[in-house]
mmCIF file of C-alpha atoms in Angstrom:
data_model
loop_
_atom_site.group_PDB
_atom_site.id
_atom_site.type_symbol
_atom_site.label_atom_id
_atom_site.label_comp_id
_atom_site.label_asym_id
_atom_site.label_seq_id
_atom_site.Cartn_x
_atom_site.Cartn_y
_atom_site.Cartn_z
ATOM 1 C CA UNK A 1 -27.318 20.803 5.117
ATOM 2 C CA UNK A 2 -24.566 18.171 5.091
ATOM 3 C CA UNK A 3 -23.828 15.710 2.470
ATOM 4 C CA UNK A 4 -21.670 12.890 2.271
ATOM 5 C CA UNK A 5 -20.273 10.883 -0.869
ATOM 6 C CA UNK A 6 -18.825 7.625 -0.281
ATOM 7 C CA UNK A 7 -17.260 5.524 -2.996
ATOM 8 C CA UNK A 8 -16.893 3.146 -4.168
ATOM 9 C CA UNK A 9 -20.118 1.483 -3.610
ATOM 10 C CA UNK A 10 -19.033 -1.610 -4.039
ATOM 11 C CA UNK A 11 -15.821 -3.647 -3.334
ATOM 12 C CA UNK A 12 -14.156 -6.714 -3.364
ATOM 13 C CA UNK A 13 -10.690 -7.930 -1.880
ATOM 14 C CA UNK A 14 -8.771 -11.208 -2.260
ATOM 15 C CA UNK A 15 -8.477 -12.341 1.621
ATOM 16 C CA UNK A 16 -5.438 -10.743 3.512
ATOM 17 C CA UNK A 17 -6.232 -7.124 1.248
ATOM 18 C CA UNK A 18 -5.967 -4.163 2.252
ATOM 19 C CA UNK A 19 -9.284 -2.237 1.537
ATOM 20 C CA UNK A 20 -10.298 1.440 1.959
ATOM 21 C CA UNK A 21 -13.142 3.344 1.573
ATOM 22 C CA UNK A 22 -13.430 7.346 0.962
ATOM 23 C CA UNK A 23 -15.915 9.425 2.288
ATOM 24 C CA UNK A 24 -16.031 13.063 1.308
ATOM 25 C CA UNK A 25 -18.358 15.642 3.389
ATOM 26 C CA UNK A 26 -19.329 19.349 2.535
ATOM 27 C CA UNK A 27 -20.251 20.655 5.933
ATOM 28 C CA UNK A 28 -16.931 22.283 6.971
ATOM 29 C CA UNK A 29 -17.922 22.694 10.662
ATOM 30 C CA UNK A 30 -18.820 18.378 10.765
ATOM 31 C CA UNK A 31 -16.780 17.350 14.147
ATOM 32 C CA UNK A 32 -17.307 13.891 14.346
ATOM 33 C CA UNK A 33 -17.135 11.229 11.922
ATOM 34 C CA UNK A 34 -18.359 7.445 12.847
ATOM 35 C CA UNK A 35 -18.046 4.675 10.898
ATOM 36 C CA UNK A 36 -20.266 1.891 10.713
ATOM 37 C CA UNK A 37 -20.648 -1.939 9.848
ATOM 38 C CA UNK A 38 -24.153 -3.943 8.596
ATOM 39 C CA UNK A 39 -24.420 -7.124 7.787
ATOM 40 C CA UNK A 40 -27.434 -8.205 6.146
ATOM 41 C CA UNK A 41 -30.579 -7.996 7.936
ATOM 42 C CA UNK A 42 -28.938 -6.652 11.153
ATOM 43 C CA UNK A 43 -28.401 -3.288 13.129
ATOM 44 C CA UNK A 44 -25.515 -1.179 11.991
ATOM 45 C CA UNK A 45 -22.391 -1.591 14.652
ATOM 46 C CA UNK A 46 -20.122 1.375 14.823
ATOM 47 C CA UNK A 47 -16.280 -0.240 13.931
ATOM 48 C CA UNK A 48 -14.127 3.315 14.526
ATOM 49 C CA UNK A 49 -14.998 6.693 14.853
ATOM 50 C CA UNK A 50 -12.691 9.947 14.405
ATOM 51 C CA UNK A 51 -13.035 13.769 15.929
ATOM 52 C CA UNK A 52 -12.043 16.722 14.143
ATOM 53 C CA UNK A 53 -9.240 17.191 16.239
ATOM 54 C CA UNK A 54 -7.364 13.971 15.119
ATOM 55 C CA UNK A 55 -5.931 13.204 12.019
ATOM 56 C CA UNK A 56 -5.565 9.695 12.700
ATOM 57 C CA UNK A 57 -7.026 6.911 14.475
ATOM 58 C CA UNK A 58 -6.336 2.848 14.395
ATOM 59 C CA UNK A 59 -7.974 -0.105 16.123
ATOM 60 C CA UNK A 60 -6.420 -3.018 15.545
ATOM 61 C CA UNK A 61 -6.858 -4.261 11.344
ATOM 62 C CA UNK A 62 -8.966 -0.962 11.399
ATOM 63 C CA UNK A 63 -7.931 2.939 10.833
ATOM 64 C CA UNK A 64 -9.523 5.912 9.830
ATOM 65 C CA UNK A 65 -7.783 9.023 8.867
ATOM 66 C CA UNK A 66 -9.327 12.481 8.374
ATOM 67 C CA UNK A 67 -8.496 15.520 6.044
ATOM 68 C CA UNK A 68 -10.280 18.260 7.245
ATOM 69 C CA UNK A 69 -9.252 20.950 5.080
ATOM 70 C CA UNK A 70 -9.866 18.906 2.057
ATOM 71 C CA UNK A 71 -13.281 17.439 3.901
ATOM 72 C CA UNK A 72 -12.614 13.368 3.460
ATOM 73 C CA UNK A 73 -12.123 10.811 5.652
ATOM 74 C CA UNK A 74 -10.803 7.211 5.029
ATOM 75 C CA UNK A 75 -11.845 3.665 6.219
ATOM 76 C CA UNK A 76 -8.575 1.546 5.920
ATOM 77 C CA UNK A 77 -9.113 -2.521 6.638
ATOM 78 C CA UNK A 78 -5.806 -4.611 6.395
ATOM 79 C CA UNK A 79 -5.577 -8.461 6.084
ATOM 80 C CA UNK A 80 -9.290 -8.530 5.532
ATOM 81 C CA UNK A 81 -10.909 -11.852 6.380
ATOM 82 C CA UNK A 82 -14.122 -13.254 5.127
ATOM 83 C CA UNK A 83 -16.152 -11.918 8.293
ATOM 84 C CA UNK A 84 -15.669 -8.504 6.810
ATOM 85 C CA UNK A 85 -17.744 -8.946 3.893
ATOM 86 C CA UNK A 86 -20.509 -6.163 5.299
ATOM 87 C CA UNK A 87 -22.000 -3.087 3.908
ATOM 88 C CA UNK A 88 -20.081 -0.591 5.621
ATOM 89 C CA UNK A 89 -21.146 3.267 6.033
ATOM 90 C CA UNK A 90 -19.375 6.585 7.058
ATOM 91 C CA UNK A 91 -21.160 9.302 8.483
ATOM 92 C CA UNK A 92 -20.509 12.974 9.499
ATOM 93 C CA UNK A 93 -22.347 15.407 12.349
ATOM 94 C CA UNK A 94 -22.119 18.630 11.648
ATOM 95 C CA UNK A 95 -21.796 21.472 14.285
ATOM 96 C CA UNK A 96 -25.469 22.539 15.892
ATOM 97 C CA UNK A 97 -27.213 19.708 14.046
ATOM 98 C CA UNK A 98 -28.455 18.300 17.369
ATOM 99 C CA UNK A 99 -26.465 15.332 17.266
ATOM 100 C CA UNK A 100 -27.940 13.959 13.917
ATOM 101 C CA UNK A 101 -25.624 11.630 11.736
ATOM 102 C CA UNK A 102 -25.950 11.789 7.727
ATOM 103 C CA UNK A 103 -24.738 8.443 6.161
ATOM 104 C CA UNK A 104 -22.925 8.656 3.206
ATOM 105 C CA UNK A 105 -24.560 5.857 0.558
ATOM 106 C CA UNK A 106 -22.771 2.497 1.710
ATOM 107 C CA UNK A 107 -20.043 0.340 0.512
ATOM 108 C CA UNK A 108 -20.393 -3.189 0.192
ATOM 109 C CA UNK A 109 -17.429 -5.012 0.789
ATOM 110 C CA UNK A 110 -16.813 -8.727 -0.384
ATOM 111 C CA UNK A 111 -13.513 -10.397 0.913
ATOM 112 C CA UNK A 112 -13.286 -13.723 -0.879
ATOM 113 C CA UNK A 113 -11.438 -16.908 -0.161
ATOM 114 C CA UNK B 1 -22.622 -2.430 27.293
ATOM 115 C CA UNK B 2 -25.025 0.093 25.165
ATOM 116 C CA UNK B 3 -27.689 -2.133 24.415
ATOM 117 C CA UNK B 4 -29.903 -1.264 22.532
ATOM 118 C CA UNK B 5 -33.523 -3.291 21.789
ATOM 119 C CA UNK B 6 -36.436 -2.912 19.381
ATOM 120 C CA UNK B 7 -39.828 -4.455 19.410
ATOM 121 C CA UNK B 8 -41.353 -6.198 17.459
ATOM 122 C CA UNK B 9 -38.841 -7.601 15.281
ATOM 123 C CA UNK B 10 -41.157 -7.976 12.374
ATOM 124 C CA UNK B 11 -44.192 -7.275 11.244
ATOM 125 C CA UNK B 12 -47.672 -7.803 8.975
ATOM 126 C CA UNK B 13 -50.477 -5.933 8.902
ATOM 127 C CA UNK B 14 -53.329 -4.646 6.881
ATOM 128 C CA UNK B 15 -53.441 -1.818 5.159
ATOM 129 C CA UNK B 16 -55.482 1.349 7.414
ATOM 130 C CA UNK B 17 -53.924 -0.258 10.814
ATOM 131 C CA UNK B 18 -51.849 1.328 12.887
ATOM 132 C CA UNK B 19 -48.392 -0.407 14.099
ATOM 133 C CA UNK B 20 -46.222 0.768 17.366
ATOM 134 C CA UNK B 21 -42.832 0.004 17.211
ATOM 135 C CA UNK B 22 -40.397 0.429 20.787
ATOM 136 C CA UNK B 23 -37.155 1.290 21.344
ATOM 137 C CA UNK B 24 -35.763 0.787 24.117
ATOM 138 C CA UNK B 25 -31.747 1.454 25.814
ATOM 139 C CA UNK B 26 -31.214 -1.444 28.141
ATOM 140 C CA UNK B 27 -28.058 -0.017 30.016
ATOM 141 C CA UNK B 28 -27.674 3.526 29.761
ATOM 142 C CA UNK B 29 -30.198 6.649 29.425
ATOM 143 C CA UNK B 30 -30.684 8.077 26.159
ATOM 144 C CA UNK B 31 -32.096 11.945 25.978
ATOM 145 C CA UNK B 32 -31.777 11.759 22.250
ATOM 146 C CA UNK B 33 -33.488 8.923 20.236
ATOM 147 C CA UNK B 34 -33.820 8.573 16.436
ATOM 148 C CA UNK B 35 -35.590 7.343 14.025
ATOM 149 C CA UNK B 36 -33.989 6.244 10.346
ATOM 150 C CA UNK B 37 -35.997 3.910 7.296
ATOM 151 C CA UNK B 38 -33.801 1.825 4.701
ATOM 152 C CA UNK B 39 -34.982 0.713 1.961
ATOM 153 C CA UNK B 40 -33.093 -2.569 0.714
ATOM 154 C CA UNK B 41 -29.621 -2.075 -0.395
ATOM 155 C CA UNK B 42 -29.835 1.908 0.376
ATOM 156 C CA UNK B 43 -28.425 4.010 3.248
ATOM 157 C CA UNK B 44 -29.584 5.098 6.516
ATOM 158 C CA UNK B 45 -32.584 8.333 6.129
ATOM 159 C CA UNK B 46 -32.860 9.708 9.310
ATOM 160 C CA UNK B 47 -36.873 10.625 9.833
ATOM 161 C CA UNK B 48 -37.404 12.268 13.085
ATOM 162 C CA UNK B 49 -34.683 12.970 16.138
ATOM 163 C CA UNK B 50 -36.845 12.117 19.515
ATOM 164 C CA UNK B 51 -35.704 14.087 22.815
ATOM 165 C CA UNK B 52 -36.868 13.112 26.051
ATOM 166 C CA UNK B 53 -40.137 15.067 27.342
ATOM 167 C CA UNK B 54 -40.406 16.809 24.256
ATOM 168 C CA UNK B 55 -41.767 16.880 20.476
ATOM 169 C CA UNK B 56 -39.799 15.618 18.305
ATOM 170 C CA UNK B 57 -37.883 17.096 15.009
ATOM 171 C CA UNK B 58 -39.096 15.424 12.090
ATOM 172 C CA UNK B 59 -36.775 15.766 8.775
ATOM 173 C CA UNK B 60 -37.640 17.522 5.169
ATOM 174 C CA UNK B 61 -40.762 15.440 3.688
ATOM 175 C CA UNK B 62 -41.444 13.241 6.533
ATOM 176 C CA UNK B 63 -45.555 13.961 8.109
ATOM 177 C CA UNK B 64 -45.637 13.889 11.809
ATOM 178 C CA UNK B 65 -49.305 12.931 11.674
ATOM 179 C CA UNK B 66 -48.452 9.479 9.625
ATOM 180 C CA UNK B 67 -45.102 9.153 12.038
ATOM 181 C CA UNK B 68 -46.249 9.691 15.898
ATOM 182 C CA UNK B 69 -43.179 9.538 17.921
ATOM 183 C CA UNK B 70 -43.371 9.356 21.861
ATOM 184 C CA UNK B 71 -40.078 9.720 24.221
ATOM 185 C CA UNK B 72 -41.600 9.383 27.862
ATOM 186 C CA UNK B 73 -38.805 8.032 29.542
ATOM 187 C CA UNK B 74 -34.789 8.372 29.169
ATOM 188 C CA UNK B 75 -35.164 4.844 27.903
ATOM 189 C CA UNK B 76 -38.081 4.471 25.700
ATOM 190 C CA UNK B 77 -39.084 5.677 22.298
ATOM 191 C CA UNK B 78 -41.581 4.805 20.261
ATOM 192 C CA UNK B 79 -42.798 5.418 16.637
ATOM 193 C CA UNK B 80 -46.629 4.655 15.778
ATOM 194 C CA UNK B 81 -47.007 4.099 12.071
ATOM 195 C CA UNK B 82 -50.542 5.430 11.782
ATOM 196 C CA UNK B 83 -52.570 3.945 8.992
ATOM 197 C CA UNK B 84 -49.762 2.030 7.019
ATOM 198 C CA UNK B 85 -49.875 1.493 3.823
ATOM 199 C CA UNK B 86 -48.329 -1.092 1.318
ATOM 200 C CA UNK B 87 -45.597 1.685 0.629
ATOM 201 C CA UNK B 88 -44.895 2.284 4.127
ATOM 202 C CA UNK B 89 -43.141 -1.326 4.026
ATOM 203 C CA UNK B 90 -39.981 -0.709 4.982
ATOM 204 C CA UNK B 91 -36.938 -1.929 7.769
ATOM 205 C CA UNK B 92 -37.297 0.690 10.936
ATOM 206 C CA UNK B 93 -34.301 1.346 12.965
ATOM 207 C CA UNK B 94 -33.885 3.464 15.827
ATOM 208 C CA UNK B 95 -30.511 5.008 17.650
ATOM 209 C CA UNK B 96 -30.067 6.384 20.915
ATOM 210 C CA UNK B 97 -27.303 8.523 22.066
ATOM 211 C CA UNK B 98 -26.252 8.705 25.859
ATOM 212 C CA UNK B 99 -26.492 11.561 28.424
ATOM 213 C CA UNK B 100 -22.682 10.941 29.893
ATOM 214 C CA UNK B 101 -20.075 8.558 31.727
ATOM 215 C CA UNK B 102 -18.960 5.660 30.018
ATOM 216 C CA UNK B 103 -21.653 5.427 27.005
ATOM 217 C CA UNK B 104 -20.510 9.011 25.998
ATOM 218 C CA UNK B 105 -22.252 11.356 24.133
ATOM 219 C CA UNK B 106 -21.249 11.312 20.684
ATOM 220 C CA UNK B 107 -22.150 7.396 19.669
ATOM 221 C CA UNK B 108 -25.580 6.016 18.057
ATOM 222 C CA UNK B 109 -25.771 2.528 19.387
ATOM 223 C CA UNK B 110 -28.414 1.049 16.937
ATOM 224 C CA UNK B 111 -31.703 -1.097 17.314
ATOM 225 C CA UNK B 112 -31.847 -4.449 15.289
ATOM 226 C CA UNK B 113 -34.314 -2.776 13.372
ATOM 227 C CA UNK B 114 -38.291 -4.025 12.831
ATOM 228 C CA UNK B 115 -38.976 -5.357 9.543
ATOM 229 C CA UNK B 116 -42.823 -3.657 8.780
ATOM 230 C CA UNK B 117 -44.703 -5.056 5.903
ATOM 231 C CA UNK B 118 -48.075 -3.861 4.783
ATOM 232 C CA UNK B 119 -50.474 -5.561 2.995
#
């Protein structure tokens, strides 16, 4: 089955940082590749999300990038602000698993003042 | 838009009872529901994927009979913890993924979880 790495698992940035997080995923045939955000106690809240067929994606402060023939993807957060401090987690569906997500092991991020 | 909600929030019981937890899309149908336990400071682990009118997958390790899910309805799951016990405390948190149109097909939207303790 798939299995995702994500490092580092933890991080901290001086406010207005750049941070990134790297995900790394075995199943060659994965096709889609969410990322998501959790603050403490609450639900998970997808932030981006990238398809196999795109190398690149940004949202605002927020970009992912994908390398599919080396199988990692990239969570890239400019001029972080304190309100990003979250654990943050990358995911990857592979092809014919019925739609089922598997979460790499979490990064939490710590932007301070 | 995608809503989703979870009931109850939190909860206590004794150990041997049984606790139902709902989740519910508020906004769009979901044909796929699932399931996932996280353990404090640890990552998602999917349990059981939930389709609409039919049994559900459970994952490696996980027992069906201790983990009753129910889909009825192209809104509604729900998971039955069936005679919890102190190490079934955990935080529950189910996903639901859309049929079409504007939710898509491809995003989880997640529950706020349920917080189960067992005493």
């Amino acid at each position: 089955g798939e299995n995702v790495e994500q490092h580092p698992s933890t991080l901290s940035v001086q406010e207005g940082d750049s941070a990134v997080i790297k995900c790394t995923y075995s199943d060659s045939a994965s096709n889609y590749f969410p990322w998501y955000k959790q603050e403490l106690g609450k639900r998970p809240q997808l932030i981006i999300d990238i398809r196999s067929n795109v190398g690149e994606k940004k949202d605002q402060r927020i970009a992912v990038t994908l390398n599919k023939t080396a199988k990692h993807f990239s969570l890239h957060i400019t001029e972080t602000q304190p309100e990003d401090s979250a654990v943050y987690f990358c995911a990857a569906r592979p092809t014919g698993g019925g739609n089922k997500l598997t979460f790499g092991t979490g990064t939490q991020l710590k932007v301070e003042l | 838009g995608a809503v989703v909600s979870q009931h109850p929030s939190r909860v206590i019981c004794k150990s041997g009872t049984s606790v139902k937890i709902e989740c519910r899309s508020l906004d769009f149908q979901a044909t796929t529901m699932f399931w996932y336990r996280q353990f404090p400071k640890q990552s998602l682990m999917l349990m059981a994927t939930s389709n609409e009118g039919s049994k559900a997958t459970y994952e490696q390790g996980v027992e069906k009979d201790k983990f009753l899910i129910n889909h009825a309805s192209l809104t509604l799951s729900t998971l039955t913890v069936t005679s919890a016990h102190p190490e079934d405390s955990s935080f529950y948190i189910c996903s639901a993924r859309g049929t079409s149109g504007w939710v898509g097909t491809d995003t989880q939207y997640f529950g706020p979880g349920t917080r189960l303790t067992v005493l």
